[in-house]
GROMACS .gro file of C-alpha atoms in nm:
model
  349
    1MET     CA    1  16.422   2.482  12.339
    2ALA     CA    2  16.178   2.432  12.071
    3ALA     CA    3  16.083   2.689  11.812
    4ARG     CA    4  15.735   2.845  11.898
    5VAL     CA    5  15.561   3.169  11.818
    6ALA     CA    6  15.334   3.393  12.014
    7LEU     CA    7  15.115   3.605  11.812
    8ILE     CA    8  14.967   3.858  11.973
    9SER     CA    9  14.628   4.048  11.830
   10PRO     CA   10  14.413   4.328  11.920
   11PHE     CA   11  14.110   4.094  11.799
   12ALA     CA   12  14.115   3.746  11.704
   13SER     CA   13  13.849   3.480  11.591
   14PRO     CA   14  13.538   3.477  11.616
   15SER     CA   15  13.536   3.799  11.580
   16VAL     CA   16  13.474   3.955  11.231
   17ARG     CA   17  13.727   4.274  11.236
   18GLY     CA   18  13.973   4.264  10.979
   19ASN     CA   19  14.268   4.210  11.219
   20ALA     CA   20  14.085   3.933  11.339
   21VAL     CA   21  14.065   3.791  10.969
   22THR     CA   22  14.413   3.821  10.886
   23VAL     CA   23  14.563   3.685  11.201
   24GLU     CA   24  14.354   3.363  11.194
   25ARG     CA   25  14.431   3.335  10.805
   26ILE     CA   26  14.799   3.355  10.898
   27ALA     CA   27  14.799   3.119  11.223
   28ARG     CA   28  14.616   2.844  11.011
   29GLY     CA   29  14.862   2.864  10.739
   30LEU     CA   30  15.160   2.883  10.940
   31ARG     CA   31  15.023   2.590  11.136
   32ALA     CA   32  14.979   2.414  10.811
   33ARG     CA   33  15.340   2.469  10.731
   34GLY     CA   34  15.458   2.335  11.058
   35VAL     CA   35  15.497   2.622  11.288
   36GLU     CA   36  15.438   2.563  11.634
   37LEU     CA   37  15.225   2.888  11.745
   38ARG     CA   38  14.964   3.028  11.978
   39VAL     CA   39  14.746   3.342  11.953
   40TRP     CA   40  14.660   3.587  12.221
   41ASP     CA   41  14.362   3.810  12.173
   42VAL     CA   42  14.413   4.114  12.391
   43SER     CA   43  14.052   4.223  12.359
   44ALA     CA   44  13.937   3.872  12.549
   45VAL     CA   45  14.213   3.829  12.776
   46PRO     CA   46  14.333   4.097  13.053
   47GLU     CA   47  14.696   4.187  12.983
   48PRO     CA   48  14.836   4.068  13.319
   49SER     CA   49  14.694   3.701  13.207
   50VAL     CA   50  14.853   3.743  12.856
   51GLU     CA   51  15.208   3.830  13.012
   52HIS     CA   52  15.154   3.503  13.230
   53GLN     CA   53  15.063   3.278  12.966
   54VAL     CA   54  15.290   3.376  12.704
   55ALA     CA   55  15.576   3.342  12.965
   56GLN     CA   56  15.437   3.013  13.051
   57TYR     CA   57  15.457   2.918  12.679
   58ALA     CA   58  15.811   3.014  12.635
   59PRO     CA   59  15.811   3.146  12.261
   60THR     CA   60  16.146   3.189  12.085
   61LEU     CA   61  15.971   3.483  11.862
   62ILE     CA   62  15.668   3.726  11.918
   63HIS     CA   63  15.491   3.837  11.634
   64ALA     CA   64  15.255   4.138  11.718
   65PHE     CA   65  14.966   4.284  11.497
   66HIS     CA   66  14.920   4.652  11.541
   67ALA     CA   67  15.197   4.854  11.686
   68PHE     CA   68  14.969   5.076  11.928
   69ARG     CA   69  14.729   4.824  12.026
   70THR     CA   70  14.968   4.523  12.094
   71GLY     CA   71  15.294   4.680  12.061
   72PRO     CA   72  15.393   4.806  12.399
   73LEU     CA   73  15.290   4.477  12.551
   74ALA     CA   74  15.448   4.272  12.276
   75LEU     CA   75  15.789   4.500  12.317
   76ARG     CA   76  15.790   4.423  12.682
   77LEU     CA   77  15.752   4.068  12.660
   78ALA     CA   78  16.008   4.032  12.412
   79ARG     CA   79  16.257   4.216  12.596
   80ARG     CA   80  16.191   4.037  12.932
   81ALA     CA   81  16.237   3.696  12.707
   82GLU     CA   82  16.492   3.854  12.537
   83ILE     CA   83  16.362   3.710  12.211
   84PRO     CA   84  16.301   3.888  11.896
   85LEU     CA   85  15.984   4.086  11.818
   86VAL     CA   86  15.800   4.110  11.435
   87VAL     CA   87  15.546   4.405  11.434
   88THR     CA   88  15.294   4.374  11.163
   89ILE     CA   89  15.147   4.738  11.060
   90THR     CA   90  14.801   4.817  11.007
   91GLY     CA   91  14.602   5.108  10.860
   92THR     CA   92  14.539   5.280  11.214
   93ASP     CA   93  14.942   5.250  11.284
   94ALA     CA   94  15.062   5.409  10.975
   95ASN     CA   95  14.796   5.641  10.847
   96HIS     CA   96  14.693   5.795  11.182
   97ASP     CA   97  14.875   5.676  11.493
   98LEU     CA   98  15.238   5.696  11.355
   99PHE     CA   99  15.154   6.093  11.343
  100ASP     CA  100  14.916   6.137  11.622
  101PRO     CA  101  15.039   6.374  11.877
  102GLU     CA  102  14.911   6.152  12.166
  103ARG     CA  103  14.994   5.849  12.004
  104ALA     CA  104  15.315   5.888  11.790
  105ALA     CA  105  15.581   5.815  12.065
  106VAL     CA  106  15.434   5.497  12.153
  107VAL     CA  107  15.409   5.369  11.776
  108ARG     CA  108  15.767   5.497  11.737
  109ARG     CA  109  15.916   5.309  12.044
  110VAL     CA  110  15.747   5.017  11.954
  111LEU     CA  111  15.886   5.013  11.597
  112GLU     CA  112  16.253   5.116  11.713
  113GLY     CA  113  16.237   4.812  11.934
  114ALA     CA  114  16.119   4.570  11.695
  115ALA     CA  115  16.363   4.331  11.538
  116SER     CA  116  16.164   4.336  11.226
  117ILE     CA  117  15.857   4.542  11.074
  118THR     CA  118  15.599   4.382  10.842
  119VAL     CA  119  15.384   4.607  10.564
  120PHE     CA  120  15.119   4.486  10.335
  121ASP     CA  121  15.219   4.750  10.051
  122PRO     CA  122  15.533   4.965   9.967
  123SER     CA  123  15.320   5.259  10.010
  124ILE     CA  124  15.299   5.173  10.390
  125MET     CA  125  15.690   5.133  10.406
  126ALA     CA  126  15.754   5.465  10.236
  127ARG     CA  127  15.499   5.632  10.491
  128ILE     CA  128  15.704   5.453  10.790
  129THR     CA  129  16.055   5.520  10.627
  130GLN     CA  130  15.968   5.886  10.567
  131ALA     CA  131  15.883   5.932  10.951
  132LEU     CA  132  16.160   5.667  11.089
  133PRO     CA  133  16.453   5.642  10.839
  134ASP     CA  134  16.657   5.440  11.065
  135VAL     CA  135  16.395   5.160  11.080
  136ALA     CA  136  16.405   5.099  10.680
  137ALA     CA  137  16.641   4.821  10.687
  138ARG     CA  138  16.445   4.600  10.924
  139ILE     CA  139  16.105   4.655  10.675
  140ALA     CA  140  15.944   4.362  10.493
  141VAL     CA  141  15.674   4.392  10.257
  142VAL     CA  142  15.453   4.099  10.275
  143PRO     CA  143  15.139   4.131  10.100
  144GLN     CA  144  14.792   3.959  10.219
  145SER     CA  145  14.610   3.682  10.046
  146ALA     CA  146  14.237   3.591  10.045
  147VAL     CA  147  14.138   3.272  10.221
  148PHE     CA  148  13.784   3.151  10.250
  149GLU     CA  149  13.655   2.889  10.517
  150ASP     CA  150  13.377   2.660  10.422
  151GLY     CA  151  13.067   2.833  10.364
  152ASP     CA  152  12.734   2.827  10.503
  153ALA     CA  153  12.514   2.679  10.269
  154ALA     CA  154  12.207   2.686  10.519
  155TRP     CA  155  12.236   3.063  10.546
  156PRO     CA  156  11.890   3.193  10.403
  157THR     CA  157  12.008   3.557  10.340
  158ALA     CA  158  12.288   3.457  10.082
  159ALA     CA  159  12.030   3.230   9.910
  160ALA     CA  160  11.758   3.498   9.895
  161LEU     CA  161  11.999   3.747   9.720
  162THR     CA  162  12.083   3.498   9.424
  163ARG     CA  163  11.720   3.493   9.366
  164ALA     CA  164  11.700   3.879   9.392
  165PRO     CA  165  11.655   4.080   9.057
  166GLY     CA  166  11.977   4.292   9.172
  167PRO     CA  167  12.181   4.449   9.104
  168ILE     CA  168  12.352   4.431   9.441
  169LEU     CA  169  12.608   4.634   9.591
  170LEU     CA  170  12.806   4.515   9.877
  171PHE     CA  171  12.964   4.747  10.138
  172SER     CA  172  13.166   4.524  10.365
  173ALA     CA  173  13.384   4.678  10.642
  174GLY     CA  174  13.336   4.764  11.022
  175ILE     CA  175  13.130   5.076  11.051
  176ARG     CA  176  13.341   5.363  11.155
  177PRO     CA  177  13.446   5.710  11.034
  178VAL     CA  178  13.760   5.587  10.828
  179LYS     CA  179  13.534   5.357  10.614
  180ASN     CA  180  13.320   5.646  10.495
  181PRO     CA  181  12.985   5.411  10.497
  182ARG     CA  182  12.737   5.689  10.450
  183PHE     CA  183  12.922   5.800  10.152
  184PRO     CA  184  12.738   5.583   9.877
  185LEU     CA  185  12.410   5.691   9.964
  186ALA     CA  186  12.366   6.042   9.806
  187PRO     CA  187  12.519   5.921   9.467
  188LEU     CA  188  12.326   5.627   9.459
  189ASP     CA  189  12.017   5.812   9.533
  190GLY     CA  190  12.054   5.952   9.164
  191LEU     CA  191  12.058   5.591   9.039
  192ILE     CA  192  11.747   5.447   9.194
  193ALA     CA  193  11.519   5.564   8.913
  194THR     CA  194  11.764   5.404   8.657
  195TYR     CA  195  11.775   5.099   8.842
  196PRO     CA  196  11.472   5.070   9.069
  197THR     CA  197  11.557   4.692   9.202
  198LEU     CA  198  11.904   4.801   9.301
  199GLN     CA  199  12.009   4.681   9.691
  200LEU     CA  200  12.279   4.828   9.877
  201LEU     CA  201  12.391   4.595  10.182
  202TYR     CA  202  12.614   4.667  10.480
  203ALA     CA  203  12.789   4.403  10.611
  204GLY     CA  204  13.018   4.439  10.922
  205PRO     CA  205  13.023   4.516  11.295
  206ILE     CA  206  12.935   4.860  11.437
  207LEU     CA  207  13.268   4.986  11.578
  208ASP     CA  208  13.179   5.327  11.612
  209PRO     CA  209  12.861   5.400  11.777
  210PRO     CA  210  12.788   5.748  11.676
  211GLU     CA  211  12.881   5.668  11.304
  212GLY     CA  212  12.674   5.340  11.337
  213GLU     CA  213  12.370   5.590  11.467
  214ALA     CA  214  12.413   5.810  11.169
  215LEU     CA  215  12.442   5.559  10.903
  216LEU     CA  216  12.136   5.382  11.052
  217ARG     CA  217  11.924   5.739  11.041
  218ALA     CA  218  12.056   5.783  10.691
  219LEU     CA  219  11.881   5.411  10.588
  220GLN     CA  220  11.569   5.538  10.693
  221GLY     CA  221  11.356   5.638  10.401
  222ARG     CA  222  11.595   5.444  10.145
  223PRO     CA  223  11.432   5.113  10.142
  224TRP     CA  224  11.682   4.975   9.868
  225ALA     CA  225  11.982   5.016  10.118
  226ARG     CA  226  11.987   4.794  10.435
  227TYR     CA  227  12.226   4.707  10.741
  228LEU     CA  228  12.283   4.320  10.784
  229GLY     CA  229  12.508   4.346  11.078
  230ALA     CA  230  12.824   4.150  11.175
  231ILE     CA  231  12.851   3.889  10.910
  232PRO     CA  232  13.068   3.577  11.057
  233HIS     CA  233  13.357   3.527  10.786
  234PRO     CA  234  13.237   3.178  10.675
  235ARG     CA  235  12.918   3.342  10.529
  236MET     CA  236  13.136   3.626  10.360
  237ARG     CA  237  13.187   3.421  10.045
  238GLY     CA  238  12.830   3.344   9.977
  239LEU     CA  239  12.744   3.722  10.025
  240LEU     CA  240  13.017   3.830   9.798
  241GLU     CA  241  12.927   3.562   9.519
  242ALA     CA  242  12.555   3.710   9.541
  243SER     CA  243  12.680   4.099   9.462
  244ASP     CA  244  12.736   4.220   9.153
  245VAL     CA  245  12.982   4.519   9.294
  246ALA     CA  246  13.189   4.534   9.603
  247LEU     CA  247  13.216   4.894   9.710
  248ASN     CA  248  13.518   5.040   9.926
  249CYS     CA  249  13.475   5.399  10.017
  250SER     CA  250  13.762   5.435  10.288
  251VAL     CA  251  13.923   5.743  10.338
  252SER     CA  252  14.266   5.536  10.433
  253GLU     CA  253  14.366   5.159  10.428
  254GLY     CA  254  14.663   4.998  10.575
  255GLY     CA  255  14.794   4.912  10.235
  256MET     CA  256  14.529   4.650  10.119
  257ALA     CA  257  14.181   4.601  10.263
  258ASN     CA  258  14.082   4.217  10.302
  259SER     CA  259  13.732   4.298  10.173
  260VAL     CA  260  13.867   4.454   9.837
  261LEU     CA  261  14.118   4.123   9.813
  262GLU     CA  262  13.869   3.899   9.900
  263ALA     CA  263  13.589   4.049   9.632
  264LEU     CA  264  13.885   4.033   9.361
  265ALA     CA  265  13.966   3.698   9.458
  266LEU     CA  266  13.608   3.556   9.382
  267GLY     CA  267  13.591   3.767   9.054
  268ARG     CA  268  13.382   4.067   9.179
  269ALA     CA  269  13.379   4.398   9.023
  270VAL     CA  270  13.506   4.642   9.256
  271LEU     CA  271  13.459   5.045   9.294
  272ALA     CA  272  13.679   5.189   9.541
  273SER     CA  273  13.825   5.519   9.652
  274ASN     CA  274  14.124   5.629   9.496
  275ILE     CA  275  14.361   5.598   9.792
  276GLU     CA  276  14.704   5.431   9.837
  277GLY     CA  277  14.557   5.128   9.990
  278ASN     CA  278  14.346   5.056   9.695
  279ARG     CA  279  14.547   5.134   9.427
  280SER     CA  280  14.770   4.860   9.542
  281LEU     CA  281  14.482   4.624   9.449
  282VAL     CA  282  14.266   4.788   9.210
  283GLU     CA  283  14.426   4.945   8.891
  284ASP     CA  284  14.153   5.186   8.736
  285GLY     CA  285  13.957   5.035   8.438
  286VAL     CA  286  14.177   4.720   8.475
  287THR     CA  287  14.103   4.530   8.785
  288GLY     CA  288  13.831   4.782   8.901
  289PHE     CA  289  13.707   5.136   8.909
  290LEU     CA  290  13.860   5.390   9.160
  291PHE     CA  291  13.693   5.725   9.222
  292ASP     CA  292  13.762   6.059   9.377
  293THR     CA  293  13.435   6.236   9.426
  294PRO     CA  294  13.084   6.152   9.447
  295GLU     CA  295  13.009   6.252   9.095
  296GLU     CA  296  13.269   6.016   8.966
  297PHE     CA  297  13.179   5.727   9.194
  298ALA     CA  298  12.795   5.765   9.045
  299ALA     CA  299  12.913   5.770   8.688
  300LYS     CA  300  13.143   5.471   8.731
  301CYS     CA  301  12.863   5.273   8.923
  302ASP     CA  302  12.648   5.355   8.657
  303ARG     CA  303  12.843   5.221   8.385
  304LEU     CA  304  12.932   4.895   8.620
  305LEU     CA  305  12.527   4.854   8.687
  306GLY     CA  306  12.426   4.890   8.347
  307ASP     CA  307  12.711   4.674   8.188
  308PRO     CA  308  12.715   4.288   8.309
  309ALA     CA  309  13.004   4.237   8.072
  310LEU     CA  310  13.226   4.527   8.186
  311ARG     CA  311  13.162   4.350   8.564
  312ASP     CA  312  13.274   4.030   8.419
  313ARG     CA  313  13.594   4.157   8.264
  314LEU     CA  314  13.689   4.369   8.543
  315GLY     CA  315  13.622   4.080   8.786
  316LYS     CA  316  13.805   3.840   8.571
  317ALA     CA  317  14.113   4.061   8.543
  318GLY     CA  318  14.102   4.121   8.960
  319ARG     CA  319  14.072   3.747   9.016
  320GLU     CA  320  14.382   3.678   8.794
  321ARG     CA  321  14.582   3.948   8.963
  322VAL     CA  322  14.510   3.816   9.314
  323ASN     CA  323  14.571   3.446   9.183
  324ALA     CA  324  14.932   3.573   9.047
  325ARG     CA  325  15.036   3.826   9.297
  326PHE     CA  326  14.851   3.754   9.638
  327THR     CA  327  14.824   3.400   9.706
  328PRO     CA  328  14.824   3.231  10.056
  329GLY     CA  329  15.139   3.061   9.972
  330GLN     CA  330  15.313   3.383   9.890
  331GLU     CA  331  15.168   3.559  10.211
  332LEU     CA  332  15.325   3.260  10.399
  333ASP     CA  333  15.662   3.232  10.241
  334GLY     CA  334  15.706   3.585  10.332
  335TYR     CA  335  15.643   3.568  10.703
  336LEU     CA  336  15.834   3.258  10.727
  337ALA     CA  337  16.139   3.448  10.559
  338VAL     CA  338  16.120   3.680  10.831
  339TYR     CA  339  16.095   3.453  11.080
  340GLY     CA  340  16.390   3.274  10.952
  341ARG     CA  341  16.620   3.554  10.962
  342LEU     CA  342  16.555   3.616  11.323
  343ASP     CA  343  16.547   3.259  11.420
  344PRO     CA  344  16.726   2.975  11.252
  345ALA     CA  345  16.494   2.720  11.388
  346LEU     CA  346  16.194   2.883  11.221
  347ARG     CA  347  16.385   2.902  10.884
  348PRO     CA  348  16.214   2.699  10.611
  349ALA     CA  349  16.364   2.355  10.503
   0.00000   0.00000   0.00000
């Protein structure tokens, strides 16, 4: 039987959600390394159809992204076919679902049934092993990377932003409570007098309608802040390059945020909440700034906005760290090592 992998994702391209971006990047890279694979998007294909199609595809390994959303289906398919299951843990899995009274049993059953579990950062590994010590030996840390598709040179928004006086702050994330999208507004109210041409841009789909409505209401009366909507990933490079500071105000992250990693890869200055998932990428005062309170956010944002040389220094250090530790090659090597331990036919030559 030919070695082939079934990737099962809660979302896939052309969705701009973080899971979709991650899965598309990994799938493209693995194909370039010679791995035969197919991606199933459970948000777009009914579960019975996924089951039938995966059975017809006859994979030798199943890789599920998001233990709660895709894990039960993937575990069922793997057991039925008697093949190994790899599960990649997301932020929602590790920070919420694993400890949620209504979801924990599902996540635990999936992790206990997986042949291997991958996480983006050691902090997530520690969180899982604290709850499930018996799975520790099956966990592998595979850091993410940043890859940009060819840009959209004809997109007028990025071109207009490059001509704007600035400074420009970019909040790139799906709009939902865990991303804390309204957090920057009040601190920035106090900086507008100093930086009257400041712009705060939100880019990302509204994933939680109440939070989206609350954000849009909060933007009323703040002409310096606007919501751009969901931005296709090929356009994100131009948007990031037109920005001066990338913001992450999340309450929790799954080891590392795509938005922060991509901003650092392009040499942008990053101002991020002081949480485990951001500390995996941002070293305060070295590769960006971390904040704990609205007051600290305002003070560090003021420093960044008023000092282009500081932004450049932090951005350069961030880019160098990404180039050293979070490359596409390292990410693919990590997954291929996991695959190879479970299926010798997938072992790198």
